[in-house]
Amino acid sequence: MKLASIKKILILVSILAVPGFLYYELVEQGKNRYKPLPFFGPKKVASTFHSKRGKQIPDTIYHQLPDFSFINQQADTVKWKNYEGKIIVLNLFYTTGNNYAVEFANKAMNVYAHTYGKNPLIHFVGLSIDPVNDTPAKLLPYATQLKAKAGKWDLLTGDSTAVYDWINKGLYIDAQQHFEKGERKFIYSNLFVLLDPQHRIRGYYDATNQEALSKLDDEIKVLVAEELRNVRDGR
């Protein structure tokens, strides 16, 4: 095993936010004890194969989110390359959404950001569904209020068409905006989305359901363990 891979494994082990026994169960006790997270979105059979118990099994190509070019609360351009090799926890929001659903989701994201604040593998993203109003000038004081530090917890905005295409066709989340009595209204699925370093969707979680939020916390840890195994196995 190359020295670089060994170093990455040591780093991942040191930042793995799970007790030692859980790490042992997930990683060291073999594949029979390790159940990877599912993949969401369309998939297709690849032309390549892998071997399993002496049989050639066709590989599967899972849905990957397309690249994007959005702007964060510091007016910095953010693309996938900014999150290279990172696990992403993402949700939708809008700064004028002064309701229970938005506030509950923001509080939950704040807890995750604090819990994994020193873990460089995990990043957090809030994507505005009101990009017309949510300019960087609006996002900065909002981020300050949430204690969302750019680079760790980015609040993103951008071109309205690009944002909605990425949400509806990339994340496969319903999000719509319409006018009602001259006021802009929003209808969207208030979910957290877990993305792996290959930009694949690994989970959806109701942002206002405590059981779902606990499941997300657990599955963040499982995804970290999966990434560790991939590095160890040279994948």
PDB file of N, CA, C and O in Angstrom, residues 133-170:
ATOM      1  N   ASN A 133     -33.929  36.853  -4.542  1.00  0.00           N
ATOM      2  CA  ASN A 133     -33.812  37.664  -3.327  1.00  0.00           C
ATOM      3  C   ASN A 133     -32.533  37.364  -2.551  1.00  0.00           C
ATOM      4  O   ASN A 133     -31.902  38.270  -1.994  1.00  0.00           O
ATOM      5  N   ASP A 134     -32.138  36.109  -2.525  1.00  0.00           N
ATOM      6  CA  ASP A 134     -31.008  35.697  -1.675  1.00  0.00           C
ATOM      7  C   ASP A 134     -29.670  35.898  -2.378  1.00  0.00           C
ATOM      8  O   ASP A 134     -29.005  34.955  -2.824  1.00  0.00           O
ATOM      9  N   THR A 135     -29.286  37.148  -2.483  1.00  0.00           N
ATOM     10  CA  THR A 135     -27.980  37.502  -3.022  1.00  0.00           C
ATOM     11  C   THR A 135     -26.930  37.318  -1.917  1.00  0.00           C
ATOM     12  O   THR A 135     -27.276  37.174  -0.739  1.00  0.00           O
ATOM     13  N   PRO A 136     -25.642  37.308  -2.261  1.00  0.00           N
ATOM     14  CA  PRO A 136     -24.614  37.216  -1.222  1.00  0.00           C
ATOM     15  C   PRO A 136     -24.759  38.281  -0.137  1.00  0.00           C
ATOM     16  O   PRO A 136     -24.468  38.018   1.032  1.00  0.00           O
ATOM     17  N   ALA A 137     -25.231  39.467  -0.521  1.00  0.00           N
ATOM     18  CA  ALA A 137     -25.429  40.537   0.471  1.00  0.00           C
ATOM     19  C   ALA A 137     -26.494  40.147   1.486  1.00  0.00           C
ATOM     20  O   ALA A 137     -26.430  40.554   2.655  1.00  0.00           O
ATOM     21  N   LYS A 138     -27.486  39.370   1.063  1.00  0.00           N
ATOM     22  CA  LYS A 138     -28.512  38.890   1.987  1.00  0.00           C
ATOM     23  C   LYS A 138     -28.033  37.651   2.748  1.00  0.00           C
ATOM     24  O   LYS A 138     -28.394  37.449   3.914  1.00  0.00           O
ATOM     25  N   LEU A 139     -27.254  36.830   2.079  1.00  0.00           N
ATOM     26  CA  LEU A 139     -26.812  35.582   2.688  1.00  0.00           C
ATOM     27  C   LEU A 139     -25.787  35.797   3.804  1.00  0.00           C
ATOM     28  O   LEU A 139     -25.773  35.039   4.775  1.00  0.00           O
ATOM     29  N   LEU A 140     -24.958  36.816   3.680  1.00  0.00           N
ATOM     30  CA  LEU A 140     -23.896  37.007   4.668  1.00  0.00           C
ATOM     31  C   LEU A 140     -24.435  37.246   6.075  1.00  0.00           C
ATOM     32  O   LEU A 140     -24.032  36.545   7.018  1.00  0.00           O
ATOM     33  N   PRO A 141     -25.355  38.214   6.283  1.00  0.00           N
ATOM     34  CA  PRO A 141     -25.892  38.386   7.645  1.00  0.00           C
ATOM     35  C   PRO A 141     -26.708  37.177   8.107  1.00  0.00           C
ATOM     36  O   PRO A 141     -26.732  36.847   9.292  1.00  0.00           O
ATOM     37  N   TYR A 142     -27.353  36.501   7.156  1.00  0.00           N
ATOM     38  CA  TYR A 142     -28.114  35.295   7.486  1.00  0.00           C
ATOM     39  C   TYR A 142     -27.163  34.199   7.959  1.00  0.00           C
ATOM     40  O   TYR A 142     -27.431  33.497   8.945  1.00  0.00           O
ATOM     41  N   ALA A 143     -26.030  34.064   7.271  1.00  0.00           N
ATOM     42  CA  ALA A 143     -25.018  33.082   7.663  1.00  0.00           C
ATOM     43  C   ALA A 143     -24.427  33.411   9.024  1.00  0.00           C
ATOM     44  O   ALA A 143     -24.169  32.519   9.837  1.00  0.00           O
ATOM     45  N   THR A 144     -24.228  34.682   9.286  1.00  0.00           N
ATOM     46  CA  THR A 144     -23.710  35.111  10.585  1.00  0.00           C
ATOM     47  C   THR A 144     -24.677  34.732  11.698  1.00  0.00           C
ATOM     48  O   THR A 144     -24.269  34.253  12.763  1.00  0.00           O
ATOM     49  N   GLN A 145     -25.949  34.922  11.429  1.00  0.00           N
ATOM     50  CA  GLN A 145     -26.980  34.566  12.404  1.00  0.00           C
ATOM     51  C   GLN A 145     -26.975  33.054  12.678  1.00  0.00           C
ATOM     52  O   GLN A 145     -27.137  32.612  13.819  1.00  0.00           O
ATOM     53  N   LEU A 146     -26.754  32.270  11.634  1.00  0.00           N
ATOM     54  CA  LEU A 146     -26.747  30.813  11.776  1.00  0.00           C
ATOM     55  C   LEU A 146     -25.396  30.269  12.249  1.00  0.00           C
ATOM     56  O   LEU A 146     -25.283  29.086  12.567  1.00  0.00           O
ATOM     57  N   LYS A 147     -24.379  31.129  12.249  1.00  0.00           N
ATOM     58  CA  LYS A 147     -22.997  30.718  12.548  1.00  0.00           C
ATOM     59  C   LYS A 147     -22.493  29.738  11.491  1.00  0.00           C
ATOM     60  O   LYS A 147     -21.790  28.771  11.796  1.00  0.00           O
ATOM     61  N   ALA A 148     -22.888  30.033  10.247  1.00  0.00           N
ATOM     62  CA  ALA A 148     -22.479  29.204   9.112  1.00  0.00           C
ATOM     63  C   ALA A 148     -21.204  29.781   8.514  1.00  0.00           C
ATOM     64  O   ALA A 148     -21.215  30.843   7.887  1.00  0.00           O
ATOM     65  N   LYS A 149     -20.100  29.075   8.716  1.00  0.00           N
ATOM     66  CA  LYS A 149     -18.797  29.525   8.241  1.00  0.00           C
ATOM     67  C   LYS A 149     -18.569  29.037   6.816  1.00  0.00           C
ATOM     68  O   LYS A 149     -18.600  27.841   6.543  1.00  0.00           O
ATOM     69  N   ALA A 150     -18.334  29.976   5.906  1.00  0.00           N
ATOM     70  CA  ALA A 150     -18.092  29.621   4.510  1.00  0.00           C
ATOM     71  C   ALA A 150     -16.904  28.670   4.418  1.00  0.00           C
ATOM     72  O   ALA A 150     -15.894  28.840   5.101  1.00  0.00           O
ATOM     73  N   GLY A 151     -17.033  27.679   3.544  1.00  0.00           N
ATOM     74  CA  GLY A 151     -15.986  26.677   3.410  1.00  0.00           C
ATOM     75  C   GLY A 151     -16.276  25.432   4.211  1.00  0.00           C
ATOM     76  O   GLY A 151     -15.799  24.344   3.863  1.00  0.00           O
ATOM     77  N   LYS A 152     -17.049  25.584   5.279  1.00  0.00           N
ATOM     78  CA  LYS A 152     -17.502  24.438   6.066  1.00  0.00           C
ATOM     79  C   LYS A 152     -19.007  24.264   5.916  1.00  0.00           C
ATOM     80  O   LYS A 152     -19.508  23.151   5.746  1.00  0.00           O
ATOM     81  N   TRP A 153     -19.705  25.378   5.999  1.00  0.00           N
ATOM     82  CA  TRP A 153     -21.160  25.385   5.811  1.00  0.00           C
ATOM     83  C   TRP A 153     -21.467  26.517   4.846  1.00  0.00           C
ATOM     84  O   TRP A 153     -21.578  27.674   5.234  1.00  0.00           O
ATOM     85  N   ASP A 154     -21.548  26.191   3.577  1.00  0.00           N
ATOM     86  CA  ASP A 154     -21.776  27.190   2.541  1.00  0.00           C
ATOM     87  C   ASP A 154     -23.270  27.382   2.298  1.00  0.00           C
ATOM     88  O   ASP A 154     -24.011  26.407   2.162  1.00  0.00           O
ATOM     89  N   LEU A 155     -23.678  28.633   2.223  1.00  0.00           N
ATOM     90  CA  LEU A 155     -25.029  28.988   1.796  1.00  0.00           C
ATOM     91  C   LEU A 155     -24.912  29.474   0.365  1.00  0.00           C
ATOM     92  O   LEU A 155     -24.252  30.479   0.096  1.00  0.00           O
ATOM     93  N   LEU A 156     -25.534  28.761  -0.556  1.00  0.00           N
ATOM     94  CA  LEU A 156     -25.320  29.015  -1.975  1.00  0.00           C
ATOM     95  C   LEU A 156     -26.534  29.623  -2.657  1.00  0.00           C
ATOM     96  O   LEU A 156     -27.674  29.352  -2.290  1.00  0.00           O
ATOM     97  N   THR A 157     -26.256  30.432  -3.655  1.00  0.00           N
ATOM     98  CA  THR A 157     -27.270  31.020  -4.507  1.00  0.00           C
ATOM     99  C   THR A 157     -26.719  31.065  -5.921  1.00  0.00           C
ATOM    100  O   THR A 157     -25.553  30.725  -6.155  1.00  0.00           O
ATOM    101  N   GLY A 158     -27.542  31.456  -6.876  1.00  0.00           N
ATOM    102  CA  GLY A 158     -27.056  31.513  -8.252  1.00  0.00           C
ATOM    103  C   GLY A 158     -28.172  31.865  -9.207  1.00  0.00           C
ATOM    104  O   GLY A 158     -29.237  32.356  -8.799  1.00  0.00           O
ATOM    105  N   ASP A 159     -27.950  31.600 -10.475  1.00  0.00           N
ATOM    106  CA  ASP A 159     -28.966  31.832 -11.488  1.00  0.00           C
ATOM    107  C   ASP A 159     -30.189  30.978 -11.188  1.00  0.00           C
ATOM    108  O   ASP A 159     -30.072  29.775 -10.929  1.00  0.00           O
ATOM    109  N   SER A 160     -31.361  31.578 -11.220  1.00  0.00           N
ATOM    110  CA  SER A 160     -32.583  30.895 -10.809  1.00  0.00           C
ATOM    111  C   SER A 160     -32.853  29.637 -11.634  1.00  0.00           C
ATOM    112  O   SER A 160     -33.189  28.577 -11.087  1.00  0.00           O
ATOM    113  N   THR A 161     -32.703  29.727 -12.957  1.00  0.00           N
ATOM    114  CA  THR A 161     -32.942  28.564 -13.812  1.00  0.00           C
ATOM    115  C   THR A 161     -31.956  27.443 -13.497  1.00  0.00           C
ATOM    116  O   THR A 161     -32.343  26.266 -13.388  1.00  0.00           O
ATOM    117  N   ALA A 162     -30.682  27.803 -13.330  1.00  0.00           N
ATOM    118  CA  ALA A 162     -29.651  26.804 -13.035  1.00  0.00           C
ATOM    119  C   ALA A 162     -29.900  26.141 -11.684  1.00  0.00           C
ATOM    120  O   ALA A 162     -29.736  24.919 -11.535  1.00  0.00           O
ATOM    121  N   VAL A 163     -30.303  26.937 -10.706  1.00  0.00           N
ATOM    122  CA  VAL A 163     -30.571  26.406  -9.368  1.00  0.00           C
ATOM    123  C   VAL A 163     -31.712  25.401  -9.403  1.00  0.00           C
ATOM    124  O   VAL A 163     -31.599  24.287  -8.873  1.00  0.00           O
ATOM    125  N   TYR A 164     -32.810  25.772 -10.039  1.00  0.00           N
ATOM    126  CA  TYR A 164     -33.983  24.889 -10.052  1.00  0.00           C
ATOM    127  C   TYR A 164     -33.757  23.640 -10.913  1.00  0.00           C
ATOM    128  O   TYR A 164     -34.253  22.555 -10.580  1.00  0.00           O
ATOM    129  N   ASP A 165     -32.999  23.783 -11.991  1.00  0.00           N
ATOM    130  CA  ASP A 165     -32.658  22.600 -12.789  1.00  0.00           C
ATOM    131  C   ASP A 165     -31.821  21.623 -11.973  1.00  0.00           C
ATOM    132  O   ASP A 165     -32.024  20.402 -12.024  1.00  0.00           O
ATOM    133  N   TRP A 166     -30.865  22.157 -11.223  1.00  0.00           N
ATOM    134  CA  TRP A 166     -29.975  21.305 -10.422  1.00  0.00           C
ATOM    135  C   TRP A 166     -30.752  20.605  -9.310  1.00  0.00           C
ATOM    136  O   TRP A 166     -30.500  19.439  -9.014  1.00  0.00           O
ATOM    137  N   ILE A 167     -31.709  21.318  -8.721  1.00  0.00           N
ATOM    138  CA  ILE A 167     -32.524  20.721  -7.652  1.00  0.00           C
ATOM    139  C   ILE A 167     -33.457  19.643  -8.202  1.00  0.00           C
ATOM    140  O   ILE A 167     -33.489  18.519  -7.707  1.00  0.00           O
ATOM    141  N   ASN A 168     -34.205  19.999  -9.238  1.00  0.00           N
ATOM    142  CA  ASN A 168     -35.247  19.087  -9.743  1.00  0.00           C
ATOM    143  C   ASN A 168     -34.688  17.929 -10.569  1.00  0.00           C
ATOM    144  O   ASN A 168     -35.176  16.800 -10.469  1.00  0.00           O
ATOM    145  N   LYS A 169     -33.661  18.191 -11.364  1.00  0.00           N
ATOM    146  CA  LYS A 169     -33.132  17.176 -12.268  1.00  0.00           C
ATOM    147  C   LYS A 169     -31.866  16.506 -11.746  1.00  0.00           C
ATOM    148  O   LYS A 169     -31.481  15.444 -12.255  1.00  0.00           O
ATOM    149  N   GLY A 170     -31.211  17.145 -10.770  1.00  0.00           N
ATOM    150  CA  GLY A 170     -30.000  16.567 -10.206  1.00  0.00           C
ATOM    151  C   GLY A 170     -30.254  15.897  -8.870  1.00  0.00           C
ATOM    152  O   GLY A 170     -29.953  14.715  -8.682  1.00  0.00           O
TER     153      GLY A 170
END
